[in-house]
């Protein structure tokens, strides 16, 4: 269907088996990297143009160079497999189909930054995938790729899985650190940044699973090779996730910048029942939604999505057909943020509850015309006023859905029964009942 | 919870040999033993089914952590059961992708079939039904988690045969 050869989810049966992985050139990148100087490895990653796949698109090579090369304290790497952003289900595909490429990338990252201990944080619900990855880790230990003197070198690295227990916020990098330390997953103030003060106060780097899985091919084929895949400003392939009203949902690895219409119609088999598209979430529930009429010619990478005021996030695409009730969808998404807010910042903790209550009454035919302004106001008061980016993640879907689908909100409000309110302040303080 | 009889607590709160070994292993992964708290709570939940105050105190004593801290952590993470749950914990995702593919219909269907509401347990203690947030399985929606594993691409037939199988075991 496409002449692109996947670099992570390769079409090789049983690639999850370590012998098959080795037979297909696996763990050679690790040996190659171990023969390079750590700075050279970082330079290669910088040259590749690889950006983080966890949502923020931060250049990976640059992130690695923030780690002090010399440190009296131990240094740590955390691989982020929390994958709890609604509509994201790509990292689990790596655990299942090609776990060794992720492990190999993690080991190379450790060598590049002088790290001897790495933790893989995996959401607690991924029990099956934790088992699969643990098996792969055990096999890699047995073959001498992890543990003492990895790949026959003088370098030693240990790799452990840390199982989460159901908290979206633990995907935020500093919350993740607290969770590994055995605490509640509350985000920390930044600065200090993890590269100087991370796990137990030691230099720490956090990378997404897919980011790390991209490292072995970069070392194998060089940074320049990678930089030529997909869009120059967002090089490489992306693991696009298709879900919602789509005929062939699933994960598709394709070059960054693949046309959204190709993803939906060529790969995803089109919209179910051949309906028109009303709304699309381009990269996980936090990303500003798009209207069906904005997708023609739209390339899926961070730079191009900015032109329609959105971002690539986790590349989890949700397709919604013409019958979709936008207010209901946004209400459900807001309920998620209300449920998952860690509660440290007032604007986030209270604001999510307010937005949910307002959306709930609009959806239930009890909205007031001024509710739309009020919603925007609450969202604006959350955005940018919180410790972590969760606040923005909660505010964006509401703010942008109103901007892009105003008639849908207005329609529901105008059809509402206007119930006289005697005491406005008091009415807003009624706690939302789940 | 409706119609109570769920797992009764064993008289003695003590990790079995296997879990004691696993806890030692977990502790060795971290520079500080208290980082093994989440692992310890997982082991406790596996062995006892849920985390009572006494169990949390026991875990805290094992790791030298005050009970209040253990409670704080257990409360923070939704997967730790602070109340007893049925033998099969049906956790149906209703987040956006699942909702679009009928996640709420799955909840309603199971709720009617088992005659329990959300958060309730069947009188025989077999099933507890809850609504879950996105479980990272959006490409195979609608779906639910049953104890440790996922049941994906749910249809009425699939739910029927699954519930039948589970109620016999
Ligand atoms: C609320 C919130 C949730 C997040 N969840 C995840 C996640 O599940 N997985 C992930 O890799 N990054 C997640 N991130 C982004 C991380 O904070 C971090 O930027 C990322 O793991 C860095 O890796 P990368 O540079 O390789 O992308 C989340 C961020 C926020 C604010
Ligand atoms: S923004 Fe929300 S989730 Fe993030 S620290 Fe503040 S309260 Fe917690
Ligand atoms: S929305 Fe249900 S698994 Fe993601």
Coordinates of C-alpha atoms and ligand atoms in Angstrom, one line a residue:
Chain A
X1 CA 0.0 0.0 0.0
X2 CA 2.9 2.2 0.7
X3 CA 6.6 1.7 -0.2
X4 CA 7.6 2.9 3.2
X5 CA 9.4 0.3 5.2
X6 CA 8.5 0.6 8.9
X7 CA 11.5 1.1 11.1
X8 CA 9.8 0.0 14.4
X9 CA 6.8 -2.2 13.6
X10 CA 8.6 -4.1 10.9
X11 CA 6.9 -6.9 9.0
X12 CA 8.9 -9.7 10.5
X13 CA 7.0 -12.5 12.2
X14 CA 8.0 -13.3 15.8
X15 CA 10.3 -10.2 16.0
X16 CA 9.5 -10.1 19.7
X17 CA 11.6 -13.2 20.1
X18 CA 15.2 -12.3 20.9
X19 CA 16.7 -14.9 18.5
X20 CA 14.6 -13.6 15.6
X21 CA 15.5 -10.0 16.6
X22 CA 19.2 -10.9 16.6
X23 CA 19.0 -12.8 13.3
X24 CA 17.5 -9.6 11.8
X25 CA 20.4 -7.5 12.8
X26 CA 19.2 -6.8 16.4
X27 CA 21.7 -5.5 19.0
X28 CA 24.3 -4.6 16.4
X29 CA 23.5 -0.9 17.0
X30 CA 24.3 -1.4 20.7
X31 CA 27.7 -2.8 19.8
X32 CA 28.3 0.0 17.3
X33 CA 27.3 2.6 19.9
X34 CA 29.5 1.1 22.6
X35 CA 32.5 1.5 20.2
X36 CA 31.6 5.2 19.8
X37 CA 32.2 7.9 22.3
X38 CA 29.1 8.9 24.2
X39 CA 29.3 12.4 22.7
X40 CA 29.3 10.9 19.3
X41 CA 26.2 9.0 20.0
X42 CA 24.5 12.1 21.2
X43 CA 25.7 14.0 18.1
X44 CA 24.3 11.3 15.8
X45 CA 20.9 11.6 17.6
X46 CA 21.0 15.4 17.3
X47 CA 21.8 15.1 13.6
X48 CA 18.8 12.7 13.1
X49 CA 16.4 15.4 14.1
X50 CA 14.5 12.9 16.3
X51 CA 11.9 14.6 18.5
X52 CA 10.2 13.1 21.5
X53 CA 7.2 11.0 20.8
X54 CA 5.6 11.5 24.2
X55 CA 3.7 14.6 23.1
X56 CA 5.9 17.6 23.5
X57 CA 8.2 17.0 20.5
X58 CA 11.3 18.0 22.3
X59 CA 14.5 17.3 20.3
X60 CA 15.9 14.1 21.9
X61 CA 19.6 14.7 21.2
X62 CA 19.4 18.1 22.9
X63 CA 17.6 16.6 25.9
X64 CA 20.4 14.1 26.3
X65 CA 23.0 16.8 26.1
X66 CA 21.5 18.5 29.1
X67 CA 22.6 15.6 31.3
X68 CA 25.9 16.3 33.1
X69 CA 28.6 14.0 31.6
X70 CA 30.4 13.9 34.9
X71 CA 28.3 13.5 38.1
X72 CA 29.2 12.3 41.6
X73 CA 25.6 11.1 42.0
X74 CA 24.2 8.2 40.0
X75 CA 22.2 9.1 36.9
X76 CA 18.9 7.6 35.8
X77 CA 16.9 7.1 32.7
X78 CA 13.1 6.7 32.8
X79 CA 11.3 5.2 29.8
X80 CA 7.8 6.6 29.8
X81 CA 5.3 3.9 29.0
X82 CA 2.4 5.4 31.0
X83 CA 0.4 5.8 27.8
X84 CA -2.8 7.1 29.4
X85 CA -3.7 9.9 27.1
X86 CA -7.1 8.9 25.7
X87 CA -6.8 7.7 22.1
X88 CA -3.2 6.6 22.5
X89 CA -2.3 3.0 22.2
X90 CA 1.0 2.9 20.4
X91 CA 3.6 2.1 23.0
X92 CA 1.8 -1.2 23.8
X93 CA 2.3 -2.2 20.2
X94 CA 6.1 -1.8 20.7
X95 CA 6.0 -3.9 23.9
X96 CA 4.2 -6.5 22.0
X97 CA 5.8 -6.5 18.5
X98 CA 9.3 -5.3 18.9
X99 CA 10.3 -5.0 22.6
X100 CA 14.0 -5.6 21.9
X101 CA 14.4 -2.6 19.7
X102 CA 13.0 -0.5 22.6
X103 CA 15.4 -2.3 25.1
X104 CA 18.3 -1.8 22.7
X105 CA 17.5 1.9 22.3
X106 CA 17.3 2.3 26.1
X107 CA 20.7 0.7 26.6
X108 CA 22.2 3.0 23.9
X109 CA 20.7 6.0 25.7
X110 CA 22.2 4.8 28.9
X111 CA 25.7 4.6 27.3
X112 CA 25.3 8.0 25.7
X113 CA 24.5 9.7 29.0
X114 CA 26.6 7.6 31.4
X115 CA 23.6 6.0 33.1
X116 CA 23.7 2.7 34.9
X117 CA 20.1 2.3 36.0
X118 CA 17.0 2.6 33.8
X119 CA 13.4 2.3 34.8
X120 CA 10.5 1.5 32.4
X121 CA 7.4 3.0 33.8
X122 CA 4.3 1.1 32.5
X123 CA 0.7 1.9 33.4
X124 CA -0.7 -0.7 35.8
X125 CA -3.5 -1.8 33.4
X126 CA -0.9 -3.0 30.9
X127 CA -0.4 -6.3 32.9
X128 CA -0.1 -8.4 29.8
X129 CA 2.4 -6.1 28.2
X130 CA 4.4 -5.8 31.4
X131 CA 4.7 -9.6 31.4
X132 CA 5.8 -9.5 27.7
X133 CA 8.4 -6.9 28.3
X134 CA 9.7 -8.6 31.4
X135 CA 10.2 -11.7 29.4
X136 CA 12.1 -9.8 26.8
X137 CA 14.2 -8.1 29.5
X138 CA 15.0 -11.5 31.1
X139 CA 16.1 -12.8 27.7
X140 CA 18.3 -9.8 27.1
X141 CA 19.9 -10.3 30.5
X142 CA 20.6 -13.9 29.7
X143 CA 22.3 -13.0 26.5
X144 CA 24.4 -10.5 28.2
X145 CA 22.9 -7.3 26.6
X146 CA 21.7 -6.0 29.9
X147 CA 23.5 -6.4 33.3
X148 CA 27.2 -6.6 33.8
X149 CA 29.5 -5.8 30.9
X150 CA 26.8 -5.3 28.3
X151 CA 27.5 -6.6 24.9
X152 CA 31.0 -7.7 26.0
X153 CA 32.0 -4.1 27.0
X154 CA 33.2 -2.8 30.3
X155 CA 29.9 -1.0 30.8
X156 CA 27.1 -2.2 33.1
X157 CA 23.4 -1.3 33.0
X158 CA 20.4 -2.5 34.9
X159 CA 16.8 -2.2 33.6
X160 CA 13.7 -2.5 35.8
X161 CA 10.0 -2.2 35.2
X162 CA 8.0 0.0 37.5
X163 CA 4.3 -0.8 37.4
X164 CA 2.0 2.1 37.8
X165 CA -1.5 1.8 39.4
X166 CA -3.9 3.9 37.5
X167 CA -3.2 7.6 37.3
X168 CA -3.0 9.5 34.0
X169 CA -0.9 12.2 35.6
X170 CA 2.0 9.8 36.2
X171 CA 2.8 10.2 32.5
X172 CA 3.8 13.8 33.3
X173 CA 7.6 13.4 33.7
X174 CA 8.0 14.8 37.2
X175 CA 4.9 13.0 38.5
X176 CA 6.4 9.9 37.1
X177 CA 9.6 10.5 39.1
X178 CA 7.6 10.8 42.3
X179 CA 5.7 7.6 41.4
X180 CA 8.9 5.7 40.9
X181 CA 10.1 6.9 44.3
X182 CA 7.0 5.3 45.8
X183 CA 5.1 8.5 46.3
X184 CA 1.8 9.9 45.1
X185 CA 2.2 11.0 41.5
X186 CA 2.1 14.7 42.0
X187 CA 4.0 16.8 39.4
X188 CA 6.9 18.9 40.8
X189 CA 7.7 22.5 40.2
X190 CA 10.2 23.1 37.4
X191 CA 13.0 24.3 37.8
X192 CA 14.9 22.4 39.0
X193 CA 14.7 20.3 35.8
X194 CA 15.1 16.5 36.0
X195 CA 18.4 16.7 34.1
X196 CA 19.9 18.2 37.3
X197 CA 17.4 17.1 40.0
X198 CA 15.4 14.1 39.1
X199 CA 15.0 10.7 40.7
X200 CA 16.1 10.9 44.3
X201 CA 17.6 14.3 43.5
X202 CA 19.9 12.8 40.8
X203 CA 20.3 13.7 37.1
X204 CA 17.6 12.0 35.2
X205 CA 16.3 11.9 31.7
X206 CA 12.7 10.9 30.7
X207 CA 11.9 9.6 27.3
X208 CA 8.9 8.1 25.7
X209 CA 9.0 4.4 24.6
X210 CA 8.7 5.1 20.9
X211 CA 11.4 7.8 21.1
X212 CA 13.8 5.2 22.5
X213 CA 12.7 2.5 20.0
X214 CA 13.9 4.9 17.2
X215 CA 17.5 5.0 18.5
X216 CA 18.9 1.6 17.2
X217 CA 18.0 2.4 13.5
X218 CA 19.5 5.9 13.9
X219 CA 22.8 4.4 15.1
X220 CA 22.7 1.7 12.5
X221 CA 22.0 3.9 9.5
X222 CA 23.2 7.3 10.7
X223 CA 21.5 10.5 11.7
X224 CA 21.4 11.8 8.2
X225 CA 19.4 8.8 6.9
X226 CA 16.8 9.3 9.6
X227 CA 16.6 13.0 9.1
X228 CA 15.4 12.4 5.5
X229 CA 12.4 10.4 6.5
X230 CA 9.2 12.3 6.6
X231 CA 8.9 16.0 7.3
X232 CA 12.3 17.7 7.8
X233 CA 11.2 19.5 11.0
X234 CA 9.8 16.4 12.5
X235 CA 11.9 13.6 11.1
X236 CA 11.2 9.9 11.2
X237 CA 8.1 7.7 11.2
X238 CA 5.2 8.1 13.5
X239 CA 3.0 5.4 15.0
X240 CA -0.3 6.9 14.1
X241 CA -3.3 5.5 16.0
X242 CA -6.7 5.4 14.4
X243 CA -9.8 5.0 16.4
X244 CA -13.4 6.1 16.6
X245 CA -15.7 6.0 13.6
X246 CA -13.2 4.3 11.3
X247 CA -13.4 1.0 9.3
X248 CA -9.9 -0.2 10.1
X249 CA -8.8 1.1 13.4
X250 CA -5.3 0.4 14.6
X251 CA -1.7 1.6 14.7
X252 CA -0.1 2.5 11.4
X253 CA 3.6 3.3 11.2
X254 CA 4.2 5.9 8.4
X255 CA 6.5 8.8 7.7
X256 CA 5.7 11.9 9.6
X257 CA 3.7 14.3 7.5
X258 CA 1.5 11.6 6.0
X259 CA -1.7 13.2 4.8
X260 CA -4.6 12.9 7.3
X261 CA -6.9 12.0 4.4
X262 CA -4.6 9.2 3.4
X263 CA -4.5 7.9 7.0
X264 CA -8.3 7.9 7.1
X265 CA -9.3 6.8 3.6
X266 CA -6.3 4.9 2.3
X267 CA -5.1 3.1 5.4
X268 CA -8.0 3.3 7.8
X269 CA -10.5 2.2 5.2
X270 CA -12.7 5.3 5.5
X271 CA -15.3 6.4 7.9
X272 CA -17.8 3.7 9.1
X273 CA -21.0 3.6 7.1
X274 CA -19.4 6.1 4.7
X275 CA -20.5 9.1 6.7
X276 CA -19.0 12.5 6.5
X277 CA -16.5 13.6 9.2
X278 CA -17.6 16.2 11.8
X279 CA -14.6 16.3 14.1
X280 CA -11.2 14.9 14.4
X281 CA -8.8 14.8 17.4
X282 CA -5.3 14.7 15.8
X283 CA -3.1 13.5 18.7
X284 CA -4.8 12.3 21.9
X285 CA -7.6 13.9 23.8
X286 CA -5.7 16.9 24.9
X287 CA -5.0 18.2 21.4
X288 CA -7.3 20.9 20.0
X289 CA -9.9 19.2 17.7
X290 CA -10.2 19.9 14.0
X291 CA -13.3 20.3 11.9
X292 CA -14.0 17.9 9.1
X293 CA -13.5 20.7 6.6
X294 CA -10.0 21.4 7.8
X295 CA -8.4 18.1 6.9
X296 CA -8.0 18.3 3.1
X297 CA -4.3 18.4 2.3
X298 CA -3.3 18.5 6.0
X299 CA -0.1 16.8 6.7
X300 CA 0.2 15.0 10.1
X301 CA 3.3 16.4 11.9
X302 CA 3.7 19.0 14.5
X303 CA 4.6 21.9 12.3
X304 CA 1.8 21.4 9.8
X305 CA -0.8 20.9 12.5
X306 CA 0.2 24.2 14.0
X307 CA -1.3 25.8 10.9
X308 CA -4.8 24.6 12.1
X309 CA -4.0 25.5 15.7
X310 CA -3.3 22.0 16.9
X311 CA -0.4 19.7 17.6
X312 CA 0.6 16.1 16.9
X313 CA 0.7 15.0 20.6
X314 CA 0.8 11.3 20.7
X315 CA -0.5 10.9 17.1
X316 CA -3.7 9.2 18.4
X317 CA -6.3 10.2 15.8
X318 CA -10.0 10.0 16.7
X319 CA -12.4 10.2 13.8
X320 CA -16.0 11.3 14.5
X321 CA -18.8 11.2 12.0
X322 CA -21.4 13.8 11.1
X323 CA -23.8 12.5 13.7
X324 CA -21.4 13.1 16.6
X325 CA -22.7 15.2 19.5
X326 CA -19.7 17.5 20.0
X327 CA -20.9 18.8 23.4
X328 CA -21.2 15.2 24.6
X329 CA -17.8 14.3 23.4
X330 CA -16.1 17.3 25.0
X331 CA -18.1 16.7 28.2
X332 CA -16.8 13.1 28.3
X333 CA -13.2 14.3 27.7
X334 CA -13.6 16.9 30.4
X335 CA -14.9 14.3 32.8
X336 CA -11.6 12.5 32.3
X337 CA -9.6 15.5 33.2
X338 CA -11.8 16.3 36.2
X339 CA -11.2 12.7 37.4
X340 CA -7.5 12.7 36.8
X341 CA -6.4 16.2 38.1
X342 CA -3.9 15.6 40.9
X343 CA -5.5 18.6 42.7
X344 CA -2.3 20.6 43.6
X345 CA -3.3 23.7 41.6
X346 CA -6.5 25.5 42.3
X347 CA -7.2 26.5 38.7
X348 CA -6.9 22.9 37.5
X349 CA -8.6 21.2 40.4
X350 CA -11.6 23.7 40.5
X351 CA -11.6 24.6 36.9
X352 CA -12.0 21.1 35.6
X353 CA -15.0 20.6 37.9
X354 CA -16.5 23.9 36.8
X355 CA -16.1 23.1 33.1
X356 CA -17.7 19.7 33.7
X357 CA -20.7 21.1 35.5
X358 CA -21.3 23.7 32.9
X359 CA -20.9 21.2 30.0
X360 CA -23.2 18.8 31.9
X361 CA -26.0 21.3 32.2
X362 CA -25.6 22.4 28.6
X363 CA -25.7 18.8 27.5
X364 CA -28.8 18.2 29.6
X365 CA -30.7 21.0 28.1
X366 CA -30.3 23.3 31.1
X367 CA -27.6 25.6 29.7
X368 CA -27.8 29.3 29.7
X369 CA -26.6 31.5 26.8
X370 CA -23.9 33.1 29.0
X371 CA -22.6 29.6 29.8
X372 CA -20.5 29.5 26.6
X373 CA -18.6 32.7 27.6
X374 CA -18.3 31.3 31.1
X375 CA -16.8 28.0 29.8
X376 CA -14.2 30.0 27.7
X377 CA -13.4 32.1 30.7
X378 CA -12.8 29.1 33.0
X379 CA -10.7 27.4 30.3
X380 CA -8.6 30.6 29.9
X381 CA -8.1 30.8 33.6
X382 CA -6.7 27.3 33.7
X383 CA -4.4 27.5 30.7
X384 CA -0.9 28.6 31.6
X385 CA -1.7 29.0 35.3
X386 CA -0.7 25.6 36.6
X387 CA 2.3 23.6 37.8
X388 CA 2.2 21.1 34.9
X389 CA 0.9 21.0 31.4
X390 CA -2.1 19.0 32.4
X391 CA -4.0 22.3 32.9
X392 CA -3.5 23.2 29.2
X393 CA -4.4 19.6 28.3
X394 CA -7.7 20.0 30.1
X395 CA -8.4 23.5 28.8
X396 CA -7.6 23.1 25.1
X397 CA -10.3 20.7 24.1
X398 CA -13.0 22.9 25.6
X399 CA -11.6 26.2 24.4
X400 CA -11.0 25.0 20.8
X401 CA -14.2 23.0 20.5
X402 CA -16.1 26.2 21.3
X403 CA -14.0 28.1 18.8
X404 CA -14.4 25.5 16.0
X405 CA -17.9 24.2 16.8
X406 CA -19.7 27.3 18.2
X407 CA -23.0 26.5 16.5
X408 CA -23.2 23.1 18.2
X409 CA -22.9 24.8 21.6
X410 CA -25.2 27.6 20.7
X411 CA -27.8 25.2 19.4
X412 CA -27.9 23.2 22.6
X413 CA -28.0 26.4 24.7
X414 CA -30.8 27.9 22.7
X415 CA -32.9 24.8 23.0
X416 CA -32.4 24.7 26.7
X417 CA -35.1 25.4 29.2
X418 CA -34.0 28.5 31.1
X419 CA -34.4 27.7 34.7
X420 CA -34.4 30.9 36.9
X421 CA -31.5 30.9 39.3
X422 CA -32.0 32.8 42.5
X423 CA -28.5 32.6 43.8
X424 CA -25.9 32.2 41.0
X425 CA -22.9 31.7 43.2
X426 CA -24.6 29.1 45.2
X427 CA -25.8 27.2 42.2
X428 CA -22.2 26.9 40.9
X429 CA -21.1 25.4 44.1
X430 CA -23.3 22.3 43.9
X431 CA -20.8 19.5 43.6
X432 CA -20.9 17.5 40.4
X433 CA -22.4 14.1 41.0
X434 CA -20.8 11.3 39.0
Chain B
X1 CA -21.8 -1.7 47.3
X2 CA -24.9 -3.7 47.1
X3 CA -25.6 -7.1 48.4
X4 CA -22.4 -7.6 50.3
X5 CA -20.9 -11.0 50.6
X6 CA -17.5 -10.5 49.0
X7 CA -14.1 -11.9 49.9
X8 CA -13.7 -12.1 53.7
X9 CA -10.4 -11.2 55.1
X10 CA -8.0 -14.0 56.1
X11 CA -7.4 -14.1 59.8
X12 CA -3.7 -13.6 59.5
X13 CA -2.2 -10.7 57.6
X14 CA 1.1 -11.8 56.4
X15 CA 2.8 -12.2 53.0
X16 CA 3.3 -15.7 51.9
X17 CA 6.8 -16.9 51.2
X18 CA 6.6 -16.2 47.5
X19 CA 5.5 -12.6 48.1
X20 CA 8.1 -12.0 50.7
X21 CA 10.7 -13.1 48.1
X22 CA 9.2 -10.9 45.5
X23 CA 9.2 -7.9 47.8
X24 CA 12.9 -8.4 48.5
X25 CA 13.5 -8.5 44.8
X26 CA 11.5 -5.3 44.3
X27 CA 13.5 -3.6 47.0
X28 CA 16.7 -4.4 45.3
X29 CA 15.6 -2.4 42.3
X30 CA 15.8 0.9 44.1
X31 CA 18.4 2.7 46.1
X32 CA 15.8 3.2 48.8
X33 CA 13.5 0.5 50.2
X34 CA 10.5 2.8 50.5
X35 CA 10.4 3.0 46.7
X36 CA 9.1 -0.6 46.7
X37 CA 5.8 0.6 48.2
X38 CA 3.9 0.4 45.0
X39 CA 5.2 -3.1 44.3
X40 CA 4.3 -4.1 47.9
X41 CA 0.8 -2.8 47.5
X42 CA 0.4 -4.8 44.3
X43 CA 1.6 -7.9 46.0
X44 CA -0.8 -7.3 48.9
X45 CA -3.7 -6.8 46.5
X46 CA -2.9 -10.0 44.7
X47 CA -2.8 -12.0 47.9
X48 CA -5.6 -10.4 49.9
X49 CA -7.9 -9.1 47.1
X50 CA -8.1 -5.6 48.4
X51 CA -6.2 -3.2 50.8
X52 CA -7.8 -2.9 54.2
X53 CA -6.4 -0.5 56.9
X54 CA -4.7 -3.5 58.6
X55 CA -3.1 -4.6 55.4
X56 CA -1.8 -1.1 54.7
X57 CA -0.4 -1.0 58.2
X58 CA 1.3 -4.3 57.7
X59 CA 2.9 -3.1 54.4
X60 CA 4.0 0.1 56.0
X61 CA 5.7 -1.8 58.9
X62 CA 7.5 -4.1 56.4
X63 CA 9.0 -1.1 54.6
X64 CA 9.4 1.2 57.5
X65 CA 6.8 3.7 56.2
X66 CA 4.2 5.4 58.3
X67 CA 0.6 4.2 57.7
X68 CA -0.5 7.7 56.7
X69 CA 1.9 7.7 53.8
X70 CA 0.8 4.2 52.7
X71 CA -2.8 5.4 52.8
X72 CA -2.0 8.5 50.8
X73 CA -0.3 6.4 48.1
X74 CA -3.1 3.7 48.0
X75 CA -5.7 6.5 47.8
X76 CA -3.9 8.3 45.0
X77 CA -3.9 5.4 42.5
X78 CA -7.3 4.1 41.3
X79 CA -6.2 0.6 40.7
X80 CA -5.6 -0.2 44.3
X81 CA -8.9 -1.5 45.7
X82 CA -9.7 0.3 49.0
X83 CA -12.9 -1.6 49.1
X84 CA -13.6 -5.3 48.5
X85 CA -14.5 -6.1 44.9
X86 CA -16.1 -9.1 43.3
X87 CA -14.1 -12.1 42.0
X88 CA -14.3 -10.6 38.5
X89 CA -13.7 -6.8 38.3
X90 CA -15.4 -5.7 35.1
X91 CA -13.9 -2.3 34.1
X92 CA -15.6 -1.0 31.0
X93 CA -13.9 1.9 29.2
X94 CA -16.2 4.7 28.3
X95 CA -13.6 7.3 27.2
X96 CA -13.9 9.0 23.9
X97 CA -12.9 6.3 21.4
X98 CA -14.9 3.6 23.2
X99 CA -17.8 5.9 23.7
X100 CA -18.0 6.4 20.0
X101 CA -18.0 2.7 19.4
X102 CA -20.6 1.9 22.0
X103 CA -18.8 1.8 25.4
X104 CA -21.9 3.1 27.2
X105 CA -24.0 0.4 25.6
X106 CA -21.6 -2.2 27.0
X107 CA -22.0 -0.7 30.5
X108 CA -25.8 -0.7 30.2
X109 CA -25.9 -4.2 28.8
X110 CA -23.8 -5.7 31.5
X111 CA -25.5 -3.6 34.2
X112 CA -28.9 -5.0 33.1
X113 CA -27.7 -8.5 32.6
X114 CA -26.1 -8.7 36.0
X115 CA -28.7 -6.5 37.6
X116 CA -26.1 -4.2 39.2
X117 CA -25.3 -0.5 38.9
X118 CA -22.0 1.1 38.4
X119 CA -19.7 0.5 41.4
X120 CA -21.9 -2.4 42.6
X121 CA -21.2 -6.1 43.2
X122 CA -23.5 -9.0 42.5
X123 CA -24.9 -10.6 45.6
X124 CA -22.9 -13.8 45.0
X125 CA -19.7 -11.6 45.1
X126 CA -18.8 -12.7 41.6
X127 CA -18.9 -9.5 39.6
X128 CA -18.2 -5.9 40.2
X129 CA -18.9 -3.4 37.4
X130 CA -17.2 -0.1 37.0
X131 CA -16.7 2.6 34.3
X132 CA -13.0 3.0 33.5
X133 CA -11.0 5.7 31.8
X134 CA -9.1 5.1 28.6
X135 CA -7.3 1.8 28.9
X136 CA -5.0 2.3 25.9
X137 CA -6.9 -0.1 23.7
X138 CA -8.8 2.4 21.6
X139 CA -8.2 0.6 18.4
X140 CA -10.1 -2.4 19.6
X141 CA -13.1 -0.5 21.1
X142 CA -15.4 -1.1 22.8
X143 CA -13.4 -3.0 25.4
X144 CA -13.1 -3.7 29.1
X145 CA -10.5 -4.9 31.6
X146 CA -11.4 -8.0 33.6
X147 CA -9.0 -8.4 36.5
X148 CA -5.6 -8.3 34.8
X149 CA -6.5 -8.9 31.2
X150 CA -8.3 -7.1 28.4
X151 CA -11.4 -8.2 26.5
X152 CA -11.5 -6.2 23.3
X153 CA -13.9 -5.7 20.3
X154 CA -16.8 -6.4 22.6
X155 CA -20.2 -7.4 21.1
X156 CA -23.3 -8.6 22.9
X157 CA -22.5 -12.2 21.9
X158 CA -19.0 -11.9 23.2
X159 CA -20.1 -10.4 26.5
X160 CA -22.7 -13.2 26.8
X161 CA -20.3 -16.0 26.4
X162 CA -17.7 -14.3 28.5
X163 CA -20.0 -13.7 31.4
X164 CA -21.3 -17.3 31.1
X165 CA -17.8 -18.7 31.2
X166 CA -16.9 -16.6 34.2
X167 CA -20.0 -17.3 36.2
X168 CA -19.2 -21.0 35.9
X169 CA -15.7 -20.7 37.1
Ligands
LIG1 C1 -0.6 15.2 31.8 C2 0.6 14.7 31.0 C3 0.6 13.3 30.7 C4 1.6 12.8 30.0 N1 1.6 11.5 29.7 C5 2.6 10.9 29.0 C6 2.6 9.6 28.6 O1 1.7 8.8 29.0 N2 3.7 9.1 28.0 C7 4.7 9.9 27.6 O2 5.7 9.4 27.0 N3 4.7 11.2 27.8 C8 3.7 11.7 28.5 N4 3.7 13.1 28.8 C9 4.9 13.9 28.4 C10 6.0 13.7 29.4 O3 5.9 14.7 30.4 C11 7.4 13.9 28.8 O4 7.4 15.1 28.0 C12 7.8 12.8 27.8 O5 7.7 11.5 28.4 C13 9.2 13.0 27.4 O6 9.6 12.0 26.5 P1 10.0 12.4 25.0 O7 10.9 13.6 25.0 O8 10.7 11.2 24.5 O9 8.7 12.6 24.3 C14 2.7 13.6 29.6 C15 2.7 15.0 29.9 C16 1.6 15.5 30.6 C17 1.6 17.0 30.9
LIG2 S1 -2.0 21.2 36.6 FE1 -3.5 19.8 37.5 S2 -2.5 17.9 37.3 FE2 -0.9 19.4 37.0 S3 0.0 19.7 39.0 FE3 -1.6 21.2 38.8 S4 -3.5 20.2 39.7 FE4 -1.9 18.6 39.3
LIG3 S1 -10.9 5.1 24.8 FE1 -11.4 3.1 25.5 S2 -9.5 2.2 25.5 FE2 -9.0 4.2 24.8

